[in-house]
Amino acid sequence: TFFIALVISIYLLKDSEYFLGLCKKLYYLIFRKSKAGTKFTYVFGVIHEVFAKYLRGQLLEAFFVGILSAISLSIAGIDYAFIIGIFAGITNMIPYVGPIVGTILAAIMGLLSGTPIKILYAVIAMLIVQQIDSHLLAPKIVGDSVGLHAVFTILAILIGGNVGGILGMLLAVPIAASCKILLNNWYESYMKDQHDSNPIYQHKAHEKE
């Protein structure tokens, strides 16, 4: 299944314009120029933009976290520091959960080294990387691209993990951010319509004219 999925992914990327053309034709046949079609186009556009920003930022952040983790663990004398760094970078894409997983793995490797003090070195090294990530990398690279409060981010990860496992945890944050943007835009549009339809505001606008 993995091999077939890999082959299909390559063809999708190679002939992306062809498949996009097919999707657009099918979309037009179903919705044509209806109001529902316009709404779907808008929703998919928002989701696409949020996912693109989030994934680009997370991948770049994961790369730097992986490099820093590998370097810091090498200095601490932990075996397989490069492999742990790669794993730490990948798991770092899962907010709040990933850094803990990377730290635990580094501590285990420190324990297996036969020198108990290396557990402390590994934990300190990963904590330093996490501080650099949370205070420097994440704000600069990812920034406010998703604009979710920490509470909603944690709730989204918990719900995503319960529904879809690791994949659900990875997708939960951008999905929640997309929903937030759509709801905010709907609320602003609704309030604007209420404002414009209010006779008091209409009377004031007429007086100004």
Short mmCIF file of N, CA and C in Angstrom, two decimals, residues 21-203:
data_model
loop_
_atom_site.label_atom_id
_atom_site.label_comp_id
_atom_site.label_asym_id
_atom_site.label_seq_id
_atom_site.Cartn_x
_atom_site.Cartn_y
_atom_site.Cartn_z
N GLY A 21 -6.98 20.28 -13.86
CA GLY A 21 -7.94 20.57 -14.92
C GLY A 21 -9.16 19.68 -14.84
N LEU A 22 -8.94 18.39 -14.56
CA LEU A 22 -10.06 17.46 -14.40
C LEU A 22 -10.94 17.86 -13.22
N CYS A 23 -10.30 18.23 -12.10
CA CYS A 23 -11.06 18.64 -10.92
C CYS A 23 -11.90 19.88 -11.20
N LYS A 24 -11.33 20.84 -11.94
CA LYS A 24 -12.06 22.06 -12.26
C LYS A 24 -13.25 21.78 -13.16
N LYS A 25 -13.08 20.86 -14.12
CA LYS A 25 -14.19 20.50 -15.01
C LYS A 25 -15.30 19.81 -14.22
N LEU A 26 -14.91 18.88 -13.36
CA LEU A 26 -15.90 18.18 -12.54
C LEU A 26 -16.61 19.15 -11.60
N TYR A 27 -15.83 20.07 -11.05
CA TYR A 27 -16.40 21.07 -10.14
C TYR A 27 -17.42 21.94 -10.87
N TYR A 28 -17.09 22.33 -12.11
CA TYR A 28 -18.00 23.17 -12.89
C TYR A 28 -19.27 22.41 -13.25
N LEU A 29 -19.13 21.11 -13.59
CA LEU A 29 -20.30 20.31 -13.93
C LEU A 29 -21.26 20.18 -12.75
N ILE A 30 -20.70 20.10 -11.54
CA ILE A 30 -21.53 19.92 -10.35
C ILE A 30 -22.16 21.23 -9.90
N PHE A 31 -21.34 22.28 -9.81
CA PHE A 31 -21.82 23.53 -9.21
C PHE A 31 -22.13 24.63 -10.22
N ARG A 32 -21.46 24.56 -11.39
CA ARG A 32 -21.55 25.63 -12.39
C ARG A 32 -21.27 26.98 -11.73
N LYS A 33 -22.16 27.96 -11.91
CA LYS A 33 -21.90 29.27 -11.30
C LYS A 33 -22.90 29.55 -10.16
N SER A 34 -23.22 28.49 -9.45
CA SER A 34 -24.20 28.64 -8.38
C SER A 34 -23.58 29.33 -7.16
N LYS A 35 -24.45 29.76 -6.24
CA LYS A 35 -23.98 30.40 -5.01
C LYS A 35 -23.23 29.42 -4.14
N ALA A 36 -23.69 28.15 -4.14
CA ALA A 36 -23.00 27.11 -3.36
C ALA A 36 -21.59 26.89 -3.88
N GLY A 37 -21.44 26.91 -5.21
CA GLY A 37 -20.11 26.75 -5.80
C GLY A 37 -19.17 27.86 -5.39
N THR A 38 -19.68 29.09 -5.35
CA THR A 38 -18.86 30.23 -4.92
C THR A 38 -18.43 30.07 -3.47
N LYS A 39 -19.37 29.61 -2.62
CA LYS A 39 -19.03 29.40 -1.21
C LYS A 39 -17.98 28.32 -1.05
N PHE A 40 -18.12 27.21 -1.79
CA PHE A 40 -17.14 26.13 -1.70
C PHE A 40 -15.76 26.60 -2.16
N THR A 41 -15.73 27.40 -3.22
CA THR A 41 -14.45 27.93 -3.71
C THR A 41 -13.78 28.79 -2.65
N TYR A 42 -14.56 29.61 -1.98
CA TYR A 42 -14.02 30.48 -0.93
C TYR A 42 -13.49 29.65 0.24
N VAL A 43 -14.28 28.64 0.69
CA VAL A 43 -13.86 27.81 1.82
C VAL A 43 -12.59 27.05 1.50
N PHE A 44 -12.53 26.43 0.32
CA PHE A 44 -11.34 25.68 -0.06
C PHE A 44 -10.13 26.59 -0.22
N GLY A 45 -10.37 27.82 -0.67
CA GLY A 45 -9.28 28.77 -0.79
C GLY A 45 -8.67 29.12 0.56
N VAL A 46 -9.52 29.35 1.56
CA VAL A 46 -9.04 29.65 2.91
C VAL A 46 -8.28 28.46 3.48
N ILE A 47 -8.83 27.26 3.34
CA ILE A 47 -8.17 26.06 3.87
C ILE A 47 -6.82 25.85 3.20
N HIS A 48 -6.77 26.04 1.89
CA HIS A 48 -5.51 25.87 1.16
C HIS A 48 -4.45 26.86 1.65
N GLU A 49 -4.85 28.12 1.83
CA GLU A 49 -3.90 29.15 2.26
C GLU A 49 -3.36 28.85 3.66
N VAL A 50 -4.26 28.47 4.58
CA VAL A 50 -3.84 28.19 5.96
C VAL A 50 -2.92 26.97 6.00
N PHE A 51 -3.30 25.90 5.30
CA PHE A 51 -2.48 24.69 5.29
C PHE A 51 -1.11 24.96 4.69
N ALA A 52 -1.07 25.74 3.61
CA ALA A 52 0.21 26.03 2.96
C ALA A 52 1.15 26.79 3.90
N LYS A 53 0.63 27.83 4.56
CA LYS A 53 1.45 28.61 5.49
C LYS A 53 1.91 27.76 6.66
N TYR A 54 0.98 26.98 7.21
CA TYR A 54 1.31 26.16 8.38
C TYR A 54 2.35 25.10 8.05
N LEU A 55 2.16 24.38 6.95
CA LEU A 55 3.08 23.30 6.61
C LEU A 55 4.47 23.82 6.23
N ARG A 56 4.51 24.93 5.50
CA ARG A 56 5.81 25.51 5.16
C ARG A 56 6.56 25.91 6.41
N GLY A 57 5.87 26.60 7.31
CA GLY A 57 6.51 27.02 8.55
C GLY A 57 6.95 25.84 9.41
N GLN A 58 6.08 24.82 9.53
CA GLN A 58 6.40 23.67 10.36
C GLN A 58 7.57 22.86 9.80
N LEU A 59 7.62 22.69 8.49
CA LEU A 59 8.72 21.94 7.88
C LEU A 59 10.06 22.66 8.08
N LEU A 60 10.05 23.97 7.90
CA LEU A 60 11.28 24.73 8.08
C LEU A 60 11.71 24.71 9.54
N GLU A 61 10.75 24.85 10.44
CA GLU A 61 11.06 24.80 11.87
C GLU A 61 11.58 23.41 12.27
N ALA A 62 10.96 22.36 11.72
CA ALA A 62 11.39 20.99 12.02
C ALA A 62 12.83 20.75 11.55
N PHE A 63 13.19 21.33 10.41
CA PHE A 63 14.55 21.18 9.90
C PHE A 63 15.57 21.78 10.86
N PHE A 64 15.31 23.00 11.32
CA PHE A 64 16.24 23.66 12.24
C PHE A 64 16.28 22.95 13.59
N VAL A 65 15.13 22.49 14.08
CA VAL A 65 15.10 21.77 15.36
C VAL A 65 15.89 20.48 15.25
N GLY A 66 15.76 19.77 14.14
CA GLY A 66 16.51 18.54 13.94
C GLY A 66 18.01 18.77 13.93
N ILE A 67 18.44 19.82 13.23
CA ILE A 67 19.88 20.14 13.17
C ILE A 67 20.40 20.53 14.56
N LEU A 68 19.68 21.40 15.25
CA LEU A 68 20.11 21.84 16.59
C LEU A 68 20.12 20.68 17.57
N SER A 69 19.13 19.79 17.48
CA SER A 69 19.07 18.64 18.38
C SER A 69 20.26 17.71 18.14
N ALA A 70 20.56 17.46 16.88
CA ALA A 70 21.69 16.58 16.56
C ALA A 70 23.01 17.16 17.06
N ILE A 71 23.20 18.47 16.88
CA ILE A 71 24.44 19.11 17.31
C ILE A 71 24.55 19.10 18.83
N SER A 72 23.47 19.46 19.52
CA SER A 72 23.51 19.53 20.99
C SER A 72 23.70 18.14 21.61
N LEU A 73 23.06 17.12 21.05
CA LEU A 73 23.23 15.77 21.58
C LEU A 73 24.62 15.22 21.28
N SER A 74 25.18 15.61 20.16
CA SER A 74 26.56 15.20 19.86
C SER A 74 27.54 15.80 20.86
N ILE A 75 27.33 17.07 21.20
CA ILE A 75 28.17 17.72 22.20
C ILE A 75 28.02 17.04 23.56
N ALA A 76 26.77 16.58 23.86
CA ALA A 76 26.50 15.91 25.13
C ALA A 76 27.03 14.48 25.15
N GLY A 77 27.51 13.98 24.00
CA GLY A 77 28.07 12.64 23.94
C GLY A 77 27.04 11.53 23.83
N ILE A 78 25.86 11.83 23.28
CA ILE A 78 24.81 10.83 23.14
C ILE A 78 25.00 10.09 21.82
N ASP A 79 24.89 8.76 21.86
CA ASP A 79 25.02 7.96 20.65
C ASP A 79 23.81 8.18 19.73
N TYR A 80 24.06 8.02 18.42
CA TYR A 80 23.02 8.17 17.40
C TYR A 80 22.35 9.53 17.48
N ALA A 81 23.16 10.54 17.74
CA ALA A 81 22.61 11.90 17.90
C ALA A 81 21.94 12.38 16.62
N PHE A 82 22.50 12.02 15.46
CA PHE A 82 21.93 12.47 14.18
C PHE A 82 20.55 11.86 13.97
N ILE A 83 20.41 10.56 14.26
CA ILE A 83 19.12 9.89 14.08
C ILE A 83 18.08 10.46 15.05
N ILE A 84 18.49 10.68 16.31
CA ILE A 84 17.58 11.27 17.28
C ILE A 84 17.17 12.68 16.85
N GLY A 85 18.14 13.42 16.28
CA GLY A 85 17.84 14.76 15.80
C GLY A 85 16.79 14.76 14.71
N ILE A 86 16.91 13.80 13.77
CA ILE A 86 15.91 13.68 12.70
C ILE A 86 14.53 13.38 13.30
N PHE A 87 14.51 12.43 14.23
CA PHE A 87 13.24 12.05 14.86
C PHE A 87 12.65 13.22 15.66
N ALA A 88 13.51 13.95 16.35
CA ALA A 88 13.05 15.10 17.13
C ALA A 88 12.48 16.19 16.23
N GLY A 89 13.13 16.39 15.08
CA GLY A 89 12.64 17.39 14.14
C GLY A 89 11.28 17.03 13.57
N ILE A 90 11.10 15.73 13.23
CA ILE A 90 9.83 15.28 12.67
C ILE A 90 8.71 15.38 13.71
N THR A 91 8.98 14.88 14.91
CA THR A 91 7.94 14.90 15.95
C THR A 91 7.65 16.32 16.42
N ASN A 92 8.60 17.24 16.21
CA ASN A 92 8.38 18.63 16.62
C ASN A 92 7.25 19.28 15.85
N MET A 93 6.85 18.67 14.72
CA MET A 93 5.74 19.21 13.94
C MET A 93 4.42 19.06 14.68
N ILE A 94 4.40 18.19 15.71
CA ILE A 94 3.20 18.05 16.54
C ILE A 94 3.38 18.98 17.74
N PRO A 95 2.68 20.10 17.81
CA PRO A 95 2.89 21.06 18.90
C PRO A 95 2.68 20.43 20.28
N TYR A 96 3.53 20.82 21.22
CA TYR A 96 3.46 20.42 22.63
C TYR A 96 3.80 18.95 22.86
N VAL A 97 3.42 18.06 21.95
CA VAL A 97 3.68 16.64 22.12
C VAL A 97 5.06 16.26 21.58
N GLY A 98 5.40 16.78 20.40
CA GLY A 98 6.65 16.42 19.75
C GLY A 98 7.90 16.65 20.58
N PRO A 99 8.07 17.85 21.17
CA PRO A 99 9.27 18.09 21.98
C PRO A 99 9.43 17.12 23.14
N ILE A 100 8.32 16.71 23.75
CA ILE A 100 8.39 15.74 24.86
C ILE A 100 8.88 14.39 24.35
N VAL A 101 8.39 13.97 23.19
CA VAL A 101 8.80 12.69 22.62
C VAL A 101 10.31 12.69 22.31
N GLY A 102 10.79 13.79 21.71
CA GLY A 102 12.22 13.89 21.41
C GLY A 102 13.07 13.86 22.65
N THR A 103 12.64 14.52 23.71
CA THR A 103 13.39 14.55 24.97
C THR A 103 13.43 13.16 25.61
N ILE A 104 12.31 12.46 25.60
CA ILE A 104 12.26 11.11 26.18
C ILE A 104 13.17 10.17 25.42
N LEU A 105 13.17 10.25 24.10
CA LEU A 105 14.04 9.39 23.30
C LEU A 105 15.51 9.67 23.59
N ALA A 106 15.88 10.94 23.71
CA ALA A 106 17.26 11.30 24.02
C ALA A 106 17.66 10.79 25.40
N ALA A 107 16.73 10.88 26.37
CA ALA A 107 17.01 10.39 27.72
C ALA A 107 17.21 8.88 27.73
N ILE A 108 16.40 8.17 26.93
CA ILE A 108 16.54 6.70 26.84
C ILE A 108 17.90 6.32 26.28
N MET A 109 18.33 7.03 25.24
CA MET A 109 19.64 6.74 24.66
C MET A 109 20.76 7.05 25.65
N GLY A 110 20.56 8.11 26.46
CA GLY A 110 21.54 8.41 27.50
C GLY A 110 21.60 7.31 28.54
N LEU A 111 20.44 6.73 28.87
CA LEU A 111 20.39 5.63 29.84
C LEU A 111 21.07 4.38 29.29
N LEU A 112 20.85 4.10 28.00
CA LEU A 112 21.43 2.90 27.39
C LEU A 112 22.93 3.03 27.18
N SER A 113 23.47 4.24 27.28
CA SER A 113 24.90 4.43 27.09
C SER A 113 25.72 3.85 28.23
N GLY A 114 25.07 3.56 29.36
CA GLY A 114 25.79 2.99 30.50
C GLY A 114 26.34 4.03 31.45
N THR A 115 26.18 5.30 31.10
CA THR A 115 26.64 6.40 31.95
C THR A 115 25.42 7.21 32.37
N PRO A 116 24.93 7.00 33.58
CA PRO A 116 23.68 7.65 34.02
C PRO A 116 23.70 9.17 33.89
N ILE A 117 24.86 9.79 34.05
CA ILE A 117 24.92 11.24 33.99
C ILE A 117 24.54 11.76 32.61
N LYS A 118 24.67 10.89 31.59
CA LYS A 118 24.34 11.31 30.24
C LYS A 118 22.84 11.54 30.07
N ILE A 119 22.04 10.92 30.94
CA ILE A 119 20.60 11.19 30.90
C ILE A 119 20.35 12.67 31.17
N LEU A 120 21.04 13.19 32.18
CA LEU A 120 20.91 14.61 32.53
C LEU A 120 21.41 15.48 31.39
N TYR A 121 22.56 15.10 30.79
CA TYR A 121 23.10 15.86 29.67
C TYR A 121 22.11 15.90 28.50
N ALA A 122 21.51 14.74 28.21
CA ALA A 122 20.57 14.66 27.08
C ALA A 122 19.35 15.53 27.33
N VAL A 123 18.81 15.48 28.55
CA VAL A 123 17.62 16.27 28.88
C VAL A 123 17.94 17.76 28.81
N ILE A 124 19.09 18.16 29.36
CA ILE A 124 19.49 19.57 29.32
C ILE A 124 19.67 20.04 27.89
N ALA A 125 20.31 19.21 27.07
CA ALA A 125 20.55 19.56 25.66
C ALA A 125 19.22 19.78 24.93
N MET A 126 18.25 18.88 25.14
CA MET A 126 16.96 19.01 24.47
C MET A 126 16.15 20.19 25.01
N LEU A 127 16.29 20.47 26.31
CA LEU A 127 15.60 21.62 26.88
C LEU A 127 16.12 22.93 26.29
N ILE A 128 17.44 22.98 26.08
CA ILE A 128 18.03 24.18 25.46
C ILE A 128 17.48 24.37 24.05
N VAL A 129 17.40 23.25 23.29
CA VAL A 129 16.87 23.32 21.92
C VAL A 129 15.41 23.78 21.94
N GLN A 130 14.64 23.25 22.89
CA GLN A 130 13.23 23.63 22.98
C GLN A 130 13.06 25.11 23.32
N GLN A 131 13.95 25.64 24.17
CA GLN A 131 13.88 27.06 24.51
C GLN A 131 14.20 27.92 23.29
N ILE A 132 15.21 27.50 22.53
CA ILE A 132 15.55 28.23 21.30
C ILE A 132 14.39 28.17 20.32
N ASP A 133 13.77 27.00 20.24
CA ASP A 133 12.66 26.82 19.31
C ASP A 133 11.46 27.68 19.71
N SER A 134 11.06 27.60 20.99
CA SER A 134 9.84 28.29 21.43
C SER A 134 9.99 29.81 21.48
N HIS A 135 11.22 30.30 21.74
CA HIS A 135 11.40 31.74 21.90
C HIS A 135 11.98 32.43 20.66
N LEU A 136 12.57 31.65 19.75
CA LEU A 136 13.21 32.26 18.59
C LEU A 136 12.66 31.71 17.28
N LEU A 137 12.74 30.38 17.11
CA LEU A 137 12.37 29.78 15.83
C LEU A 137 10.87 29.87 15.56
N ALA A 138 10.07 29.38 16.50
CA ALA A 138 8.63 29.34 16.27
C ALA A 138 8.02 30.72 16.01
N PRO A 139 8.34 31.75 16.83
CA PRO A 139 7.76 33.07 16.54
C PRO A 139 8.21 33.65 15.21
N LYS A 140 9.47 33.40 14.83
CA LYS A 140 10.00 34.00 13.61
C LYS A 140 9.57 33.23 12.37
N ILE A 141 9.58 31.89 12.44
CA ILE A 141 9.31 31.07 11.26
C ILE A 141 7.81 30.85 11.08
N VAL A 142 7.19 30.28 12.12
CA VAL A 142 5.76 29.99 12.02
C VAL A 142 4.95 31.24 12.34
N GLY A 143 5.39 31.95 13.42
CA GLY A 143 4.74 33.21 13.79
C GLY A 143 3.27 33.02 14.09
N ASP A 144 2.49 33.97 13.64
CA ASP A 144 1.04 33.94 13.87
C ASP A 144 0.29 33.46 12.63
N SER A 145 0.93 32.55 11.86
CA SER A 145 0.33 32.09 10.61
C SER A 145 -1.01 31.42 10.83
N VAL A 146 -1.17 30.73 11.97
CA VAL A 146 -2.46 30.09 12.24
C VAL A 146 -3.30 30.91 13.20
N GLY A 147 -2.67 31.69 14.08
CA GLY A 147 -3.40 32.61 14.93
C GLY A 147 -4.33 31.96 15.93
N LEU A 148 -3.95 30.78 16.45
CA LEU A 148 -4.78 30.09 17.43
C LEU A 148 -4.22 30.31 18.82
N HIS A 149 -5.09 30.52 19.79
CA HIS A 149 -4.67 30.60 21.19
C HIS A 149 -4.18 29.23 21.63
N ALA A 150 -3.27 29.24 22.61
CA ALA A 150 -2.66 27.98 23.07
C ALA A 150 -3.71 26.99 23.56
N VAL A 151 -4.76 27.49 24.23
CA VAL A 151 -5.81 26.60 24.74
C VAL A 151 -6.51 25.87 23.60
N PHE A 152 -6.85 26.60 22.54
CA PHE A 152 -7.52 25.98 21.40
C PHE A 152 -6.57 25.05 20.64
N THR A 153 -5.29 25.39 20.62
CA THR A 153 -4.31 24.53 19.98
C THR A 153 -4.23 23.18 20.69
N ILE A 154 -4.16 23.21 22.03
CA ILE A 154 -4.09 21.97 22.81
C ILE A 154 -5.37 21.16 22.63
N LEU A 155 -6.53 21.82 22.68
CA LEU A 155 -7.79 21.11 22.49
C LEU A 155 -7.87 20.48 21.10
N ALA A 156 -7.41 21.21 20.09
CA ALA A 156 -7.43 20.68 18.73
C ALA A 156 -6.55 19.44 18.61
N ILE A 157 -5.37 19.48 19.24
CA ILE A 157 -4.46 18.33 19.20
C ILE A 157 -5.07 17.13 19.91
N LEU A 158 -5.70 17.35 21.07
CA LEU A 158 -6.32 16.25 21.82
C LEU A 158 -7.45 15.62 21.01
N ILE A 159 -8.30 16.45 20.43
CA ILE A 159 -9.42 15.94 19.63
C ILE A 159 -8.89 15.23 18.39
N GLY A 160 -7.91 15.85 17.73
CA GLY A 160 -7.34 15.24 16.53
C GLY A 160 -6.68 13.91 16.81
N GLY A 161 -6.00 13.81 17.97
CA GLY A 161 -5.36 12.55 18.35
C GLY A 161 -6.38 11.46 18.63
N ASN A 162 -7.48 11.82 19.28
CA ASN A 162 -8.53 10.83 19.57
C ASN A 162 -9.23 10.37 18.30
N VAL A 163 -9.39 11.29 17.34
CA VAL A 163 -10.13 10.94 16.12
C VAL A 163 -9.24 10.24 15.10
N GLY A 164 -8.03 10.78 14.88
CA GLY A 164 -7.20 10.26 13.79
C GLY A 164 -5.79 9.88 14.16
N GLY A 165 -5.49 9.71 15.44
CA GLY A 165 -4.14 9.29 15.83
C GLY A 165 -3.10 10.36 15.52
N ILE A 166 -1.91 9.91 15.11
CA ILE A 166 -0.82 10.84 14.82
C ILE A 166 -1.17 11.77 13.67
N LEU A 167 -1.79 11.21 12.61
CA LEU A 167 -2.19 12.04 11.48
C LEU A 167 -3.19 13.10 11.91
N GLY A 168 -4.11 12.72 12.78
CA GLY A 168 -5.08 13.68 13.30
C GLY A 168 -4.42 14.79 14.09
N MET A 169 -3.37 14.46 14.85
CA MET A 169 -2.66 15.48 15.62
C MET A 169 -1.94 16.44 14.70
N LEU A 170 -1.41 15.94 13.58
CA LEU A 170 -0.70 16.80 12.63
C LEU A 170 -1.65 17.75 11.91
N LEU A 171 -2.85 17.26 11.60
CA LEU A 171 -3.78 18.06 10.81
C LEU A 171 -4.72 18.91 11.66
N ALA A 172 -4.77 18.63 12.97
CA ALA A 172 -5.76 19.29 13.83
C ALA A 172 -5.58 20.80 13.88
N VAL A 173 -4.34 21.26 14.02
CA VAL A 173 -4.10 22.70 14.18
C VAL A 173 -4.48 23.49 12.93
N PRO A 174 -4.02 23.12 11.71
CA PRO A 174 -4.43 23.90 10.54
C PRO A 174 -5.93 23.81 10.27
N ILE A 175 -6.56 22.67 10.58
CA ILE A 175 -8.01 22.56 10.39
C ILE A 175 -8.73 23.52 11.34
N ALA A 176 -8.30 23.53 12.62
CA ALA A 176 -8.90 24.43 13.60
C ALA A 176 -8.67 25.89 13.20
N ALA A 177 -7.47 26.19 12.69
CA ALA A 177 -7.18 27.57 12.26
C ALA A 177 -8.04 27.97 11.08
N SER A 178 -8.27 27.04 10.14
CA SER A 178 -9.14 27.33 9.00
C SER A 178 -10.56 27.61 9.46
N CYS A 179 -11.05 26.80 10.41
CA CYS A 179 -12.40 27.01 10.95
C CYS A 179 -12.50 28.37 11.64
N LYS A 180 -11.43 28.75 12.34
CA LYS A 180 -11.44 30.04 13.04
C LYS A 180 -11.54 31.19 12.06
N ILE A 181 -10.76 31.12 10.97
CA ILE A 181 -10.79 32.19 9.97
C ILE A 181 -12.15 32.27 9.30
N LEU A 182 -12.72 31.11 8.96
CA LEU A 182 -14.03 31.08 8.31
C LEU A 182 -15.10 31.65 9.23
N LEU A 183 -15.05 31.28 10.51
CA LEU A 183 -16.04 31.79 11.47
C LEU A 183 -15.87 33.29 11.68
N ASN A 184 -14.61 33.76 11.77
CA ASN A 184 -14.36 35.20 11.95
C ASN A 184 -14.89 35.99 10.75
N ASN A 185 -14.60 35.48 9.54
CA ASN A 185 -15.06 36.18 8.34
C ASN A 185 -16.58 36.19 8.25
N TRP A 186 -17.20 35.04 8.62
CA TRP A 186 -18.66 34.98 8.61
C TRP A 186 -19.24 35.97 9.62
N TYR A 187 -18.63 36.04 10.81
CA TYR A 187 -19.14 36.93 11.86
C TYR A 187 -19.01 38.39 11.43
N GLU A 188 -17.87 38.75 10.84
CA GLU A 188 -17.68 40.13 10.39
C GLU A 188 -18.67 40.49 9.29
N SER A 189 -18.90 39.53 8.37
CA SER A 189 -19.87 39.78 7.30
C SER A 189 -21.28 39.91 7.87
N TYR A 190 -21.61 39.06 8.83
CA TYR A 190 -22.94 39.11 9.46
C TYR A 190 -23.15 40.44 10.19
N MET A 191 -22.15 40.87 10.95
CA MET A 191 -22.27 42.13 11.68
C MET A 191 -22.36 43.31 10.73
N LYS A 192 -21.65 43.24 9.63
CA LYS A 192 -21.71 44.32 8.65
C LYS A 192 -23.11 44.41 8.03
N ASP A 193 -23.70 43.24 7.73
CA ASP A 193 -25.06 43.24 7.18
C ASP A 193 -26.06 43.78 8.20
N GLN A 194 -25.87 43.40 9.47
CA GLN A 194 -26.75 43.91 10.52
C GLN A 194 -26.62 45.42 10.67
N HIS A 195 -25.38 45.89 10.55
CA HIS A 195 -25.12 47.34 10.66
C HIS A 195 -25.77 48.08 9.51
N ASP A 196 -25.62 47.53 8.29
CA ASP A 196 -26.16 48.23 7.11
C ASP A 196 -27.68 48.21 7.09
N SER A 197 -28.28 47.14 7.66
CA SER A 197 -29.73 47.04 7.64
C SER A 197 -30.41 47.75 8.81
N ASN A 198 -29.62 48.25 9.75
CA ASN A 198 -30.17 48.93 10.92
C ASN A 198 -30.65 50.33 10.50
N PRO A 199 -31.93 50.63 10.71
CA PRO A 199 -32.45 51.94 10.26
C PRO A 199 -31.78 53.13 10.95
N ILE A 200 -31.29 52.95 12.17
CA ILE A 200 -30.63 54.06 12.87
C ILE A 200 -29.37 54.47 12.13
N TYR A 201 -28.56 53.44 11.76
CA TYR A 201 -27.31 53.74 11.04
C TYR A 201 -27.61 54.27 9.64
N GLN A 202 -28.68 53.75 9.02
CA GLN A 202 -29.04 54.26 7.70
C GLN A 202 -29.44 55.73 7.77
N HIS A 203 -30.16 56.10 8.82
CA HIS A 203 -30.58 57.49 8.99
C HIS A 203 -29.37 58.41 9.20
#
